[in-house]
PDB file of C-alpha atoms and ligand atoms in Angstrom:
ATOM      1  CA  MET A   6      10.245  -7.185   4.067  1.00  0.00           C
ATOM      2  CA  THR A   7      11.900  -4.163   2.437  1.00  0.00           C
ATOM      3  CA  GLU A   8      15.494  -3.277   3.141  1.00  0.00           C
ATOM      4  CA  SER A   9      14.400  -0.380   5.357  1.00  0.00           C
ATOM      5  CA  ALA A  10      12.083  -2.637   7.354  1.00  0.00           C
ATOM      6  CA  ASP A  11      14.986  -5.009   7.924  1.00  0.00           C
ATOM      7  CA  GLN A  12      17.052  -2.116   9.182  1.00  0.00           C
ATOM      8  CA  LEU A  13      14.310  -0.948  11.488  1.00  0.00           C
ATOM      9  CA  ALA A  14      13.797  -4.425  12.899  1.00  0.00           C
ATOM     10  CA  SER A  15      17.479  -4.624  13.734  1.00  0.00           C
ATOM     11  CA  THR A  16      17.630  -1.197  15.389  1.00  0.00           C
ATOM     12  CA  THR A  17      14.507  -1.218  17.580  1.00  0.00           C
ATOM     13  CA  SER A  18      13.076  -3.616  20.095  1.00  0.00           C
ATOM     14  CA  ASP A  19       9.781  -2.264  21.495  1.00  0.00           C
ATOM     15  CA  GLU A  20       7.867  -1.431  18.295  1.00  0.00           C
ATOM     16  CA  PRO A  21       4.732  -3.259  17.194  1.00  0.00           C
ATOM     17  CA  ALA A  22       6.297  -6.229  15.452  1.00  0.00           C
ATOM     18  CA  LEU A  23       6.624  -5.574  11.761  1.00  0.00           C
ATOM     19  CA  ALA A  24       6.321  -9.332  11.383  1.00  0.00           C
ATOM     20  CA  ASP A  25       2.668  -8.907  12.415  1.00  0.00           C
ATOM     21  CA  ILE A  26       1.973  -6.521   9.583  1.00  0.00           C
ATOM     22  CA  ASP A  27       0.020  -7.997   6.687  1.00  0.00           C
ATOM     23  CA  THR A  28       2.341  -7.463   3.767  1.00  0.00           C
ATOM     24  CA  GLU A  29       0.217  -9.511   1.370  1.00  0.00           C
ATOM     25  CA  THR A  30      -2.577  -6.939   1.263  1.00  0.00           C
ATOM     26  CA  PRO A  31      -1.909  -3.409   0.000  1.00  0.00           C
ATOM     27  CA  ALA A  32      -2.268  -0.685   2.632  1.00  0.00           C
ATOM     28  CA  ILE A  33      -3.130   2.964   1.997  1.00  0.00           C
ATOM     29  CA  SER A  34      -0.180   4.211   4.067  1.00  0.00           C
ATOM     30  CA  ARG A  35       2.359   2.156   2.123  1.00  0.00           C
ATOM     31  CA  VAL A  36       0.769   2.780  -1.273  1.00  0.00           C
ATOM     32  CA  TYR A  37       0.946   6.526  -0.614  1.00  0.00           C
ATOM     33  CA  ASP A  38       4.561   6.115   0.499  1.00  0.00           C
ATOM     34  CA  TYR A  39       5.399   4.327  -2.762  1.00  0.00           C
ATOM     35  CA  LEU A  40       3.687   7.019  -4.851  1.00  0.00           C
ATOM     36  CA  LEU A  41       5.746   9.653  -3.015  1.00  0.00           C
ATOM     37  CA  GLY A  42       8.968   7.798  -3.768  1.00  0.00           C
ATOM     38  CA  GLY A  43       9.396   6.485  -0.195  1.00  0.00           C
ATOM     39  CA  LYS A  44      10.927   3.224   1.004  1.00  0.00           C
ATOM     40  CA  HIS A  45       8.274   1.600   3.221  1.00  0.00           C
ATOM     41  CA  HIS A  46       6.314  -0.625   0.849  1.00  0.00           C
ATOM     42  CA  TYR A  47       5.915  -4.232  -0.223  1.00  0.00           C
ATOM     43  CA  ALA A  48       5.185  -6.060  -3.471  1.00  0.00           C
ATOM     44  CA  SER A  49       1.419  -5.964  -2.829  1.00  0.00           C
ATOM     45  CA  ASP A  50       1.531  -2.172  -2.451  1.00  0.00           C
ATOM     46  CA  ARG A  51       3.611  -1.712  -5.586  1.00  0.00           C
ATOM     47  CA  ALA A  52       1.246  -3.940  -7.600  1.00  0.00           C
ATOM     48  CA  ALA A  53      -1.756  -1.894  -6.421  1.00  0.00           C
ATOM     49  CA  CYS A  54       0.055   1.304  -7.411  1.00  0.00           C
ATOM     50  CA  GLN A  55       0.968  -0.088 -10.790  1.00  0.00           C
ATOM     51  CA  ALA A  56      -2.688  -0.808 -11.565  1.00  0.00           C
ATOM     52  CA  MET A  57      -3.496   2.828 -10.812  1.00  0.00           C
ATOM     53  CA  ILE A  58      -0.496   4.170 -12.730  1.00  0.00           C
ATOM     54  CA  ASP A  59      -1.276   2.005 -15.758  1.00  0.00           C
ATOM     55  CA  ALA A  60      -4.771   3.498 -15.905  1.00  0.00           C
ATOM     56  CA  VAL A  61      -3.864   7.054 -14.829  1.00  0.00           C
ATOM     57  CA  PRO A  62      -0.159   7.843 -15.228  1.00  0.00           C
ATOM     58  CA  GLU A  63      -0.526  11.071 -13.214  1.00  0.00           C
ATOM     59  CA  THR A  64      -1.329   9.117 -10.008  1.00  0.00           C
ATOM     60  CA  PRO A  65       2.094   9.749  -8.362  1.00  0.00           C
ATOM     61  CA  LEU A  66       1.724  13.452  -9.155  1.00  0.00           C
ATOM     62  CA  LEU A  67      -1.583  13.463  -7.317  1.00  0.00           C
ATOM     63  CA  ALA A  68       0.147  12.137  -4.194  1.00  0.00           C
ATOM     64  CA  LYS A  69       2.960  14.660  -4.572  1.00  0.00           C
ATOM     65  CA  ALA A  70       0.507  17.547  -4.957  1.00  0.00           C
ATOM     66  CA  ASN A  71      -1.245  16.382  -1.795  1.00  0.00           C
ATOM     67  CA  ARG A  72       2.008  16.305   0.127  1.00  0.00           C
ATOM     68  CA  ALA A  73       3.051  19.724  -1.186  1.00  0.00           C
ATOM     69  CA  PHE A  74      -0.223  21.190   0.072  1.00  0.00           C
ATOM     70  CA  VAL A  75       0.273  19.616   3.515  1.00  0.00           C
ATOM     71  CA  ARG A  76       3.634  21.374   3.760  1.00  0.00           C
ATOM     72  CA  ARG A  77       2.183  24.747   2.697  1.00  0.00           C
ATOM     73  CA  ALA A  78      -0.691  24.320   5.145  1.00  0.00           C
ATOM     74  CA  VAL A  79       1.726  23.738   8.035  1.00  0.00           C
ATOM     75  CA  GLN A  80       3.819  26.716   6.960  1.00  0.00           C
ATOM     76  CA  TYR A  81       0.677  28.849   7.025  1.00  0.00           C
ATOM     77  CA  LEU A  82      -0.622  27.480  10.330  1.00  0.00           C
ATOM     78  CA  VAL A  83       2.662  27.864  12.215  1.00  0.00           C
ATOM     79  CA  GLY A  84       4.280  30.742  10.327  1.00  0.00           C
ATOM     80  CA  GLU A  85       1.241  32.966   9.794  1.00  0.00           C
ATOM     81  CA  ALA A  86      -1.536  31.830  12.111  1.00  0.00           C
ATOM     82  CA  GLY A  87       0.824  31.281  15.071  1.00  0.00           C
ATOM     83  CA  ILE A  88      -0.367  27.737  15.815  1.00  0.00           C
ATOM     84  CA  LYS A  89       1.838  25.875  18.320  1.00  0.00           C
ATOM     85  CA  GLN A  90       0.000  22.548  18.560  1.00  0.00           C
ATOM     86  CA  ILE A  91      -0.946  20.146  15.770  1.00  0.00           C
ATOM     87  CA  VAL A  92      -2.865  16.849  15.700  1.00  0.00           C
ATOM     88  CA  ASP A  93      -2.225  15.174  12.333  1.00  0.00           C
ATOM     89  CA  ILE A  94      -4.878  12.473  11.815  1.00  0.00           C
ATOM     90  CA  GLY A  95      -4.187   9.956   9.052  1.00  0.00           C
ATOM     91  CA  SER A  96      -0.619  11.190   9.147  1.00  0.00           C
ATOM     92  CA  GLY A  97       0.854   8.439   6.970  1.00  0.00           C
ATOM     93  CA  LEU A  98       4.379   7.078   7.075  1.00  0.00           C
ATOM     94  CA  PRO A  99       7.346   9.394   7.593  1.00  0.00           C
ATOM     95  CA  ALA A 100       8.065  11.149   4.287  1.00  0.00           C
ATOM     96  CA  THR A 101      10.102  14.045   3.003  1.00  0.00           C
ATOM     97  CA  GLY A 102       9.042  17.217   4.789  1.00  0.00           C
ATOM     98  CA  ASN A 103       7.268  15.664   7.749  1.00  0.00           C
ATOM     99  CA  VAL A 104       4.766  17.896   9.528  1.00  0.00           C
ATOM    100  CA  HIS A 105       6.878  18.209  12.683  1.00  0.00           C
ATOM    101  CA  GLU A 106       9.973  19.062  10.643  1.00  0.00           C
ATOM    102  CA  VAL A 107       8.199  21.795   8.677  1.00  0.00           C
ATOM    103  CA  ALA A 108       6.558  23.161  11.837  1.00  0.00           C
ATOM    104  CA  GLN A 109       9.592  22.992  14.124  1.00  0.00           C
ATOM    105  CA  GLU A 110      11.819  24.574  11.499  1.00  0.00           C
ATOM    106  CA  ILE A 111       9.626  27.664  11.897  1.00  0.00           C
ATOM    107  CA  ASP A 112       9.063  27.319  15.657  1.00  0.00           C
ATOM    108  CA  PRO A 113      10.977  24.578  17.516  1.00  0.00           C
ATOM    109  CA  THR A 114       8.442  24.643  20.383  1.00  0.00           C
ATOM    110  CA  VAL A 115       5.533  23.407  18.236  1.00  0.00           C
ATOM    111  CA  CYS A 116       4.044  20.142  19.553  1.00  0.00           C
ATOM    112  CA  VAL A 117       2.828  17.529  17.058  1.00  0.00           C
ATOM    113  CA  VAL A 118       0.815  14.337  17.620  1.00  0.00           C
ATOM    114  CA  TYR A 119       0.697  11.975  14.659  1.00  0.00           C
ATOM    115  CA  VAL A 120      -2.331   9.680  14.515  1.00  0.00           C
ATOM    116  CA  ASP A 121      -2.848   6.810  12.102  1.00  0.00           C
ATOM    117  CA  LYS A 122      -4.900   3.635  12.219  1.00  0.00           C
ATOM    118  CA  ASP A 123      -2.113   1.655  10.548  1.00  0.00           C
ATOM    119  CA  PRO A 124       0.341   0.349  13.200  1.00  0.00           C
ATOM    120  CA  ILE A 125       3.225   0.474  10.734  1.00  0.00           C
ATOM    121  CA  VAL A 126       3.103   4.266  11.107  1.00  0.00           C
ATOM    122  CA  LEU A 127       3.747   3.901  14.842  1.00  0.00           C
ATOM    123  CA  ALA A 128       6.642   1.533  14.199  1.00  0.00           C
ATOM    124  CA  TYR A 129       8.452   3.861  11.816  1.00  0.00           C
ATOM    125  CA  GLY A 130       7.325   7.034  13.579  1.00  0.00           C
ATOM    126  CA  ARG A 131       8.799   5.960  16.929  1.00  0.00           C
ATOM    127  CA  ALA A 132      12.129   5.263  15.307  1.00  0.00           C
ATOM    128  CA  LEU A 133      12.121   8.710  13.705  1.00  0.00           C
ATOM    129  CA  LEU A 134      10.948  10.580  16.803  1.00  0.00           C
ATOM    130  CA  SER A 135      13.005   8.956  19.531  1.00  0.00           C
ATOM    131  CA  ASN A 136      14.906  12.208  20.178  1.00  0.00           C
ATOM    132  CA  ASN A 137      12.025  14.648  19.789  1.00  0.00           C
ATOM    133  CA  ASP A 138      10.256  15.547  23.066  1.00  0.00           C
ATOM    134  CA  ASN A 139       7.635  17.704  21.327  1.00  0.00           C
ATOM    135  CA  THR A 140       6.383  15.075  18.896  1.00  0.00           C
ATOM    136  CA  THR A 141       4.699  11.721  19.325  1.00  0.00           C
ATOM    137  CA  VAL A 142       2.793   9.131  17.314  1.00  0.00           C
ATOM    138  CA  ILE A 143      -0.221   7.044  18.305  1.00  0.00           C
ATOM    139  CA  THR A 144      -2.339   4.359  16.673  1.00  0.00           C
ATOM    140  CA  ALA A 145      -5.997   5.425  16.644  1.00  0.00           C
ATOM    141  CA  ASP A 146      -8.914   5.665  14.259  1.00  0.00           C
ATOM    142  CA  LEU A 147     -10.338   8.847  12.777  1.00  0.00           C
ATOM    143  CA  ARG A 148     -13.806   7.345  13.152  1.00  0.00           C
ATOM    144  CA  ASP A 149     -13.483   7.662  16.931  1.00  0.00           C
ATOM    145  CA  PRO A 150     -12.396  11.262  17.583  1.00  0.00           C
ATOM    146  CA  ASP A 151     -13.186  10.944  21.301  1.00  0.00           C
ATOM    147  CA  ALA A 152     -10.622   8.146  21.677  1.00  0.00           C
ATOM    148  CA  ILE A 153      -8.058  10.332  19.927  1.00  0.00           C
ATOM    149  CA  PHE A 154      -8.644  13.391  22.089  1.00  0.00           C
ATOM    150  CA  GLU A 155      -8.754  11.362  25.298  1.00  0.00           C
ATOM    151  CA  HIS A 156      -5.509   9.535  24.476  1.00  0.00           C
ATOM    152  CA  PRO A 157      -2.817  10.128  27.147  1.00  0.00           C
ATOM    153  CA  GLU A 158      -0.272  11.227  24.532  1.00  0.00           C
ATOM    154  CA  VAL A 159      -2.665  13.876  23.218  1.00  0.00           C
ATOM    155  CA  HIS A 160      -3.256  15.051  26.798  1.00  0.00           C
ATOM    156  CA  ARG A 161       0.503  15.171  27.322  1.00  0.00           C
ATOM    157  CA  LEU A 162       1.335  17.366  24.333  1.00  0.00           C
ATOM    158  CA  ILE A 163      -1.848  19.234  23.385  1.00  0.00           C
ATOM    159  CA  ASP A 164      -3.590  21.771  25.617  1.00  0.00           C
ATOM    160  CA  THR A 165      -7.026  21.660  24.026  1.00  0.00           C
ATOM    161  CA  SER A 166      -8.090  24.850  25.807  1.00  0.00           C
ATOM    162  CA  GLU A 167      -5.562  26.704  23.643  1.00  0.00           C
ATOM    163  CA  PRO A 168      -5.789  26.987  19.829  1.00  0.00           C
ATOM    164  CA  PHE A 169      -4.551  23.927  17.995  1.00  0.00           C
ATOM    165  CA  ALA A 170      -4.835  22.642  14.444  1.00  0.00           C
ATOM    166  CA  VAL A 171      -6.156  19.305  13.237  1.00  0.00           C
ATOM    167  CA  LEU A 172      -4.795  18.098   9.913  1.00  0.00           C
ATOM    168  CA  LEU A 173      -6.957  15.754   7.854  1.00  0.00           C
ATOM    169  CA  GLY A 174      -4.680  15.306   4.860  1.00  0.00           C
ATOM    170  CA  GLY A 175      -6.030  12.809   2.360  1.00  0.00           C
ATOM    171  CA  VAL A 176      -7.901  10.840   5.013  1.00  0.00           C
ATOM    172  CA  MET A 177     -11.563  11.913   5.124  1.00  0.00           C
ATOM    173  CA  MET A 178     -11.890  10.475   1.647  1.00  0.00           C
ATOM    174  CA  HIS A 179     -11.270   6.995   3.032  1.00  0.00           C
ATOM    175  CA  LEU A 180     -14.404   7.033   5.211  1.00  0.00           C
ATOM    176  CA  GLU A 181     -17.501   5.453   3.731  1.00  0.00           C
ATOM    177  CA  TYR A 182     -20.748   7.408   3.862  1.00  0.00           C
ATOM    178  CA  GLU A 183     -22.093   4.820   6.336  1.00  0.00           C
ATOM    179  CA  GLU A 184     -19.192   5.805   8.610  1.00  0.00           C
ATOM    180  CA  ASP A 185     -20.582   9.338   8.777  1.00  0.00           C
ATOM    181  CA  PRO A 186     -17.629  11.442   7.571  1.00  0.00           C
ATOM    182  CA  PHE A 187     -19.586  14.678   8.146  1.00  0.00           C
ATOM    183  CA  GLY A 188     -20.443  13.697  11.721  1.00  0.00           C
ATOM    184  CA  VAL A 189     -16.783  12.789  12.332  1.00  0.00           C
ATOM    185  CA  ALA A 190     -15.655  16.207  11.026  1.00  0.00           C
ATOM    186  CA  ALA A 191     -18.263  17.902  13.225  1.00  0.00           C
ATOM    187  CA  ARG A 192     -17.071  16.024  16.312  1.00  0.00           C
ATOM    188  CA  ILE A 193     -13.489  17.095  15.580  1.00  0.00           C
ATOM    189  CA  SER A 194     -14.495  20.732  14.993  1.00  0.00           C
ATOM    190  CA  ALA A 195     -16.420  20.661  18.281  1.00  0.00           C
ATOM    191  CA  ARG A 196     -13.113  19.923  20.058  1.00  0.00           C
ATOM    192  CA  LEU A 197     -11.440  23.018  18.630  1.00  0.00           C
ATOM    193  CA  PRO A 198     -11.377  26.121  20.818  1.00  0.00           C
ATOM    194  CA  SER A 199     -11.920  29.534  19.265  1.00  0.00           C
ATOM    195  CA  GLY A 200      -8.906  30.244  17.053  1.00  0.00           C
ATOM    196  CA  GLY A 201      -8.331  26.551  16.301  1.00  0.00           C
ATOM    197  CA  TYR A 202      -8.005  25.271  12.729  1.00  0.00           C
ATOM    198  CA  LEU A 203      -9.098  22.273  10.682  1.00  0.00           C
ATOM    199  CA  MET A 204      -7.261  21.412   7.477  1.00  0.00           C
ATOM    200  CA  HIS A 205      -8.693  19.052   4.881  1.00  0.00           C
ATOM    201  CA  CYS A 206      -7.527  17.976   1.461  1.00  0.00           C
ATOM    202  CA  GLY A 207      -8.820  15.176  -0.686  1.00  0.00           C
ATOM    203  CA  CYS A 208      -9.574  13.856  -4.112  1.00  0.00           C
ATOM    204  CA  ALA A 209     -12.252  15.808  -5.920  1.00  0.00           C
ATOM    205  CA  ASP A 210     -14.369  14.708  -8.797  1.00  0.00           C
ATOM    206  CA  PRO A 211     -14.173  17.520 -11.320  1.00  0.00           C
ATOM    207  CA  GLY A 212     -15.900  15.448 -13.982  1.00  0.00           C
ATOM    208  CA  ASP A 213     -12.444  14.319 -15.039  1.00  0.00           C
ATOM    209  CA  PRO A 214     -12.462  10.782 -16.513  1.00  0.00           C
ATOM    210  CA  ARG A 215      -9.149  10.131 -14.766  1.00  0.00           C
ATOM    211  CA  ALA A 216     -10.837  10.675 -11.392  1.00  0.00           C
ATOM    212  CA  LEU A 217     -13.614   8.232 -12.248  1.00  0.00           C
ATOM    213  CA  GLU A 218     -11.112   5.627 -13.376  1.00  0.00           C
ATOM    214  CA  LEU A 219      -8.914   5.999 -10.291  1.00  0.00           C
ATOM    215  CA  ASN A 220     -11.942   5.837  -8.048  1.00  0.00           C
ATOM    216  CA  ARG A 221     -13.053   2.614  -9.702  1.00  0.00           C
ATOM    217  CA  ILE A 222      -9.635   0.958  -9.407  1.00  0.00           C
ATOM    218  CA  PHE A 223      -9.210   2.050  -5.798  1.00  0.00           C
ATOM    219  CA  ASN A 224     -12.613   0.748  -4.811  1.00  0.00           C
ATOM    220  CA  GLU A 225     -12.019  -2.567  -6.522  1.00  0.00           C
ATOM    221  CA  SER A 226      -8.678  -3.018  -4.726  1.00  0.00           C
ATOM    222  CA  ALA A 227      -8.212  -4.565  -1.300  1.00  0.00           C
ATOM    223  CA  MET A 228      -7.900  -0.994   0.065  1.00  0.00           C
ATOM    224  CA  GLY A 229     -11.417  -0.356  -1.241  1.00  0.00           C
ATOM    225  CA  SER A 230     -12.768   2.849   0.169  1.00  0.00           C
ATOM    226  CA  ARG A 231     -14.636   5.817  -1.183  1.00  0.00           C
ATOM    227  CA  CYS A 232     -12.156   8.286  -2.613  1.00  0.00           C
ATOM    228  CA  PHE A 233     -13.316  10.998  -4.985  1.00  0.00           C
ATOM    229  CA  ALA A 234     -16.211  13.238  -3.946  1.00  0.00           C
ATOM    230  CA  PRO A 235     -17.801  16.428  -5.281  1.00  0.00           C
ATOM    231  CA  VAL A 236     -16.356  19.722  -4.019  1.00  0.00           C
ATOM    232  CA  ASP A 237     -19.711  20.984  -2.654  1.00  0.00           C
ATOM    233  CA  GLU A 238     -20.032  17.905  -0.537  1.00  0.00           C
ATOM    234  CA  GLN A 239     -16.534  18.345   0.912  1.00  0.00           C
ATOM    235  CA  LEU A 240     -17.411  21.909   1.954  1.00  0.00           C
ATOM    236  CA  ARG A 241     -19.514  20.308   4.679  1.00  0.00           C
ATOM    237  CA  PHE A 242     -16.321  19.304   6.524  1.00  0.00           C
ATOM    238  CA  PHE A 243     -15.931  23.002   7.353  1.00  0.00           C
ATOM    239  CA  ASP A 244     -19.418  23.553   8.774  1.00  0.00           C
ATOM    240  CA  GLY A 245     -19.239  26.057  11.642  1.00  0.00           C
ATOM    241  CA  LEU A 246     -15.764  27.222  10.623  1.00  0.00           C
ATOM    242  CA  ASP A 247     -14.626  30.289   8.670  1.00  0.00           C
ATOM    243  CA  LEU A 248     -12.736  29.242   5.555  1.00  0.00           C
ATOM    244  CA  VAL A 249      -9.325  30.848   5.340  1.00  0.00           C
ATOM    245  CA  ALA A 250      -8.769  32.572   1.950  1.00  0.00           C
ATOM    246  CA  PRO A 251      -8.767  31.413  -0.779  1.00  0.00           C
ATOM    247  CA  GLY A 252     -11.294  28.821   0.493  1.00  0.00           C
ATOM    248  CA  LEU A 253     -11.743  25.219  -0.571  1.00  0.00           C
ATOM    249  CA  VAL A 254      -9.965  25.286  -3.921  1.00  0.00           C
ATOM    250  CA  PRO A 255      -7.775  23.144  -6.184  1.00  0.00           C
ATOM    251  CA  ALA A 256      -4.707  22.398  -4.072  1.00  0.00           C
ATOM    252  CA  ASN A 257      -2.290  24.259  -6.337  1.00  0.00           C
ATOM    253  CA  ALA A 258      -4.411  27.409  -5.951  1.00  0.00           C
ATOM    254  CA  TRP A 259      -4.169  27.325  -2.143  1.00  0.00           C
ATOM    255  CA  ARG A 260      -1.462  29.908  -1.388  1.00  0.00           C
ATOM    256  CA  PRO A 261       1.013  28.548  -3.940  1.00  0.00           C
ATOM    257  CA  ASN A 262       4.661  28.766  -3.010  1.00  0.00           C
ATOM    258  CA  PRO A 263       6.424  30.826  -5.698  1.00  0.00           C
ATOM    259  CA  ASP A 264       9.656  28.938  -4.955  1.00  0.00           C
ATOM    260  CA  PHE A 265       8.022  25.550  -5.632  1.00  0.00           C
ATOM    261  CA  PRO A 266       5.241  26.174  -8.153  1.00  0.00           C
ATOM    262  CA  ASP A 267       2.958  23.207  -8.631  1.00  0.00           C
ATOM    263  CA  SER A 268       0.548  24.865 -11.042  1.00  0.00           C
ATOM    264  CA  ASP A 269       1.660  22.824 -14.039  1.00  0.00           C
ATOM    265  CA  ASN A 270       1.068  19.521 -12.198  1.00  0.00           C
ATOM    266  CA  PRO A 271      -1.395  17.739 -14.516  1.00  0.00           C
ATOM    267  CA  ALA A 272      -3.009  15.899 -11.600  1.00  0.00           C
ATOM    268  CA  GLN A 273      -3.981  19.098  -9.805  1.00  0.00           C
ATOM    269  CA  PRO A 274      -7.632  19.352 -10.866  1.00  0.00           C
ATOM    270  CA  MET A 275      -8.298  16.095  -9.037  1.00  0.00           C
ATOM    271  CA  LEU A 276      -7.311  17.492  -5.630  1.00  0.00           C
ATOM    272  CA  ILE A 277      -8.938  20.155  -3.473  1.00  0.00           C
ATOM    273  CA  ALA A 278      -7.713  21.693  -0.260  1.00  0.00           C
ATOM    274  CA  GLY A 279      -8.769  24.136   2.394  1.00  0.00           C
ATOM    275  CA  ILE A 280      -8.347  25.328   5.980  1.00  0.00           C
ATOM    276  CA  GLY A 281     -11.124  26.470   8.311  1.00  0.00           C
ATOM    277  CA  ARG A 282     -10.824  28.552  11.488  1.00  0.00           C
ATOM    278  CA  LYS A 283     -13.119  28.232  14.470  1.00  0.00           C
ATOM    279  CA  PRO A 284     -14.601  31.672  15.119  1.00  0.00           C
TER     280      PRO A 284
HETATM  281  C1  LIG B 326      -3.139   9.223   1.701  1.00  0.00           C
HETATM  282  S1  LIG B 326      -2.390   8.996   3.268  1.00  0.00           S
HETATM  283  C2  LIG B 326      -2.196  10.698   3.729  1.00  0.00           C
HETATM  284  C3  LIG B 326      -0.981  10.982   4.596  1.00  0.00           C
HETATM  285  C4  LIG B 326      -0.804  12.435   5.020  1.00  0.00           C
HETATM  286  N1  LIG B 326      -1.907  12.876   5.846  1.00  0.00           N
HETATM  287  C5  LIG B 326      -0.684  13.382   3.856  1.00  0.00           C
HETATM  288  O1  LIG B 326      -1.683  14.011   3.492  1.00  0.00           O
HETATM  289  O2  LIG B 326       0.415  13.494   3.280  1.00  0.00           O
HETATM  290  C6  LIG B 326      -3.812   8.513   4.257  1.00  0.00           C
HETATM  291  C7  LIG B 326      -3.454   7.937   5.609  1.00  0.00           C
HETATM  292  O3  LIG B 326      -4.662   7.862   6.377  1.00  0.00           O
HETATM  293  C8  LIG B 326      -4.644   6.664   7.135  1.00  0.00           C
HETATM  294  N2  LIG B 326      -6.042   6.320   7.448  1.00  0.00           N
HETATM  295  C9  LIG B 326      -6.998   5.863   6.602  1.00  0.00           C
HETATM  296  N3  LIG B 326      -8.156   5.695   7.264  1.00  0.00           N
HETATM  297  C10 LIG B 326      -7.924   6.057   8.566  1.00  0.00           C
HETATM  298  C11 LIG B 326      -8.720   6.089   9.737  1.00  0.00           C
HETATM  299  N4  LIG B 326      -9.999   5.693   9.712  1.00  0.00           N
HETATM  300  N5  LIG B 326      -8.155   6.528  10.881  1.00  0.00           N
HETATM  301  C12 LIG B 326      -6.847   6.902  10.910  1.00  0.00           C
HETATM  302  N6  LIG B 326      -6.040   6.878   9.837  1.00  0.00           N
HETATM  303  C13 LIG B 326      -6.565   6.459   8.665  1.00  0.00           C
HETATM  304  C14 LIG B 326      -3.939   5.646   6.251  1.00  0.00           C
HETATM  305  O4  LIG B 326      -3.409   4.578   7.018  1.00  0.00           O
HETATM  306  C15 LIG B 326      -2.880   6.518   5.590  1.00  0.00           C
HETATM  307  O5  LIG B 326      -1.681   6.482   6.316  1.00  0.00           O
END
């Protein structure tokens, strides 16, 4: 158990027991946390990361570029599009610049529901959110959007008759083709009212040998799931939606923040990002 997990275990009593979490097998949530420089990871996660970093040293920069886009997307959705409700599916572990922090810094009334299939996210999320009435975290699976939207916590915080945004940051890429990622995206879009938004970012295969290598290592690991996919294919996640300018583009080209330029990030070509609006 990491030092932070020890601390959490001593400060909370009603979380899913961290003792039940399989620390021997790397988990996507904790691997991503390690790549971002977080604290919630175990030796198995660090070993999986090291294999990726040894092959492609830019791997942590890929995670950081992903996270930077998530922040800019939330700033756009809340600050410019006026969104007041967010469902963040595949939210990951708490990290610097959490979605609710970015959103509520702009508008403290914004409601956020974090959703992740990994129960460790619930454990750490609850500890972080204990004093925040507008934000909650649930354990649920992207592959079952109906279960997510019928969850009592989603009913409590999200009025689905009013515009809301669904964030799919770095998560669609973990669905296998047999799990029907395009059908899942369509079922989520169908839940959006007019004026609602869907955000997606994921690893793209720009013909870059680094992408092929990372894809191979990831698939051969215990986390094994499809990862990199062609850009044209990922456009299908936005079927029936109007893409917000500049479209589905390399993440650093999506409304870059002049105060935090990411354009010289050498991992950028491997990541694409976009936001669609329901007409
Ligand atoms: C790469 S992290 C992305 C975190 C965050 N969305 C971001 O972009 O910064 C992917 C997260 O998706 C979660 N995840 C993977 N497959 C999922 C599924 N089928 N349903 C829900 N969450 C899933 C993982 O547990 C992990 O926490």
